[in-house]
Every structure is written in C-alpha cells, then in structure tokens.
XYZ file of C-alpha atoms in Angstrom:
135
model
C 0.000 0.000 0.000
C 1.381 3.409 -0.952
C 2.064 6.088 1.644
C -0.551 8.293 0.018
C -3.214 5.592 0.299
C -2.218 4.971 3.918
C -2.720 8.680 4.614
C -6.097 8.757 2.853
C -7.294 5.767 4.884
C -6.282 7.346 8.212
C -9.232 9.147 9.863
C -6.863 11.049 12.165
C -5.386 12.821 9.121
C -8.760 13.862 7.713
C -8.899 17.483 6.654
C -8.709 20.058 3.907
C -5.596 20.058 1.749
C -4.238 21.131 -1.590
C -2.521 19.089 -4.283
C -0.916 19.927 -7.607
C -2.679 17.141 -9.472
C -5.462 14.600 -9.035
C -3.537 11.849 -10.841
C -1.448 10.571 -7.885
C -4.574 10.478 -5.702
C -6.617 8.659 -8.342
C -3.795 6.153 -8.893
C -3.276 5.551 -5.161
C -6.987 4.985 -4.520
C -7.708 2.778 -7.553
C -9.268 -0.403 -6.196
C -9.583 0.981 -2.667
C -12.884 1.217 -0.831
C -12.672 5.022 -0.726
C -15.348 7.183 -2.357
C -13.289 9.491 -4.610
C -15.335 12.226 -6.291
C -14.171 15.039 -8.562
C -16.117 18.284 -8.163
C -16.158 21.407 -10.337
C -17.535 24.000 -7.926
C -16.250 27.167 -9.557
C -19.599 28.610 -10.633
C -22.135 27.070 -8.250
C -20.834 25.365 -5.122
C -24.218 24.033 -3.998
C -25.311 22.665 -7.372
C -21.903 21.130 -8.075
C -21.631 19.434 -4.672
C -25.228 18.203 -4.819
C -24.752 16.719 -8.294
C -21.336 15.166 -7.664
C -22.321 13.619 -4.318
C -25.914 12.705 -5.240
C -27.401 14.742 -2.395
C -30.970 13.785 -1.491
C -33.945 15.908 -2.536
C -34.075 17.538 0.907
C -30.769 19.365 0.280
C -31.545 23.054 0.799
C -28.843 24.654 -1.347
C -27.225 26.786 1.379
C -24.154 26.571 3.630
C -25.982 24.954 6.573
C -27.552 22.351 4.304
C -24.155 21.661 2.721
C -22.594 21.059 6.126
C -25.535 18.830 7.122
C -25.269 16.799 3.918
C -21.496 16.396 4.162
C -21.946 15.184 7.738
C -24.402 12.525 6.631
C -23.440 10.854 3.323
C -25.299 7.691 4.434
C -26.290 7.090 0.804
C -22.610 6.848 -0.219
C -21.329 3.558 1.122
C -17.544 3.643 1.414
C -14.628 3.267 3.805
C -14.115 7.026 3.565
C -14.535 10.032 1.302
C -12.079 11.978 -0.849
C -13.403 15.089 -2.573
C -11.195 16.446 -5.363
C -12.136 20.057 -6.035
C -10.970 20.776 -9.563
C -12.512 24.255 -9.584
C -13.781 26.336 -6.687
C -14.956 29.838 -5.827
C -12.712 32.695 -4.756
C -12.773 35.204 -1.931
C -15.201 34.924 0.970
C -17.094 32.045 -0.626
C -13.886 29.998 -0.753
C -13.299 30.743 2.938
C -16.781 29.575 3.908
C -16.453 26.456 1.736
C -13.132 25.619 3.390
C -14.691 26.052 6.851
C -17.619 23.771 5.951
C -15.254 21.125 4.568
C -13.078 21.319 7.708
C -16.159 20.831 9.899
C -17.145 17.769 7.863
C -13.606 16.349 8.118
C -13.643 16.794 11.902
C -17.072 15.186 12.134
C -15.987 12.087 10.182
C -12.603 11.825 11.906
C -14.423 11.752 15.240
C -16.388 8.771 13.961
C -13.332 6.896 12.721
C -13.975 7.461 9.015
C -11.541 9.326 6.733
C -12.761 12.463 4.957
C -10.454 14.511 2.761
C -11.257 17.602 0.727
C -8.441 18.296 -1.706
C -8.288 21.523 -3.680
C -6.389 20.982 -6.924
C -4.025 23.942 -6.961
C -1.078 23.465 -9.345
C 0.117 27.046 -8.783
C 0.117 26.505 -4.984
C -1.802 29.720 -4.338
C -4.090 28.435 -1.593
C -2.966 28.722 2.020
C -3.566 25.031 2.728
C -1.264 22.176 3.664
C -0.055 19.896 0.891
C -1.679 16.454 0.889
C 1.528 14.911 -0.466
C 4.909 16.085 -1.683
C 5.502 16.267 -5.412
C 8.311 14.065 -6.655
C-alpha cells in the first residue's frame, strides 16, 4: 500500500488540503474502498456538490444544508470520502467552503472514518497544507 493511500485511509489525518494534481490520488486509490469524487464548484458550489455527491432531494442549497449533507453521506457507502475540487470559488465564498469542509472532516474523523477535501491547486496559491509532496 502506498504512503498516500495509507494517509487517505487514516481518519486522524482527515482534513482540507491542496494538491498539484489529481492523478497521484486517483492512482493511489484505484481499487480501494474510498469514495473518490471530482467536483467542479467554480460557478455554483451548492449545485456542483449536490450533483457530484448525489445529495438527497431535501438538500436546501445553502451553507448549513451543505454542512448537514457532508456530515451525513449515508447514501454513499464507502470506507471514507475523498473530494477532489478541480474548480472552486474565490474570496469569501472559498473561505466559507473551506470552513464547511473542515467541519465535515472533523465530524468524520471523530467517527473513525476518513474524509479529505483536496483543492487541486497546481500554482500553490491556496494557504492550505499539501496532501503529499511532489516528486
């Protein structure tokens, strides 16, 4: 098992990170029981998250509903969750999204299930920890 897969399976390391590319994550998790989902949330965070994660009809399309849905995910059976955010909002909306994702990661870590939100940031502009070191 690769070091990256070991990290992604460790609930204690759940959190919000950045990575230069999705490819190493996709390769490391191929065949694993992790729910890996790519999300393009640049124009509409709520619609993109709801579509990518198959949120139920009761999803309200606001920040509280997003946090509630990310802290449920009962309809997505997996060992853990890895969200790859290929595009995302800027400014205050990015800050709120990051806070909601951190809250979800803490929730799942407390229940012994890994949850990772990974912003794909090849230019390394986001003030987030790296998920892994580039070779």
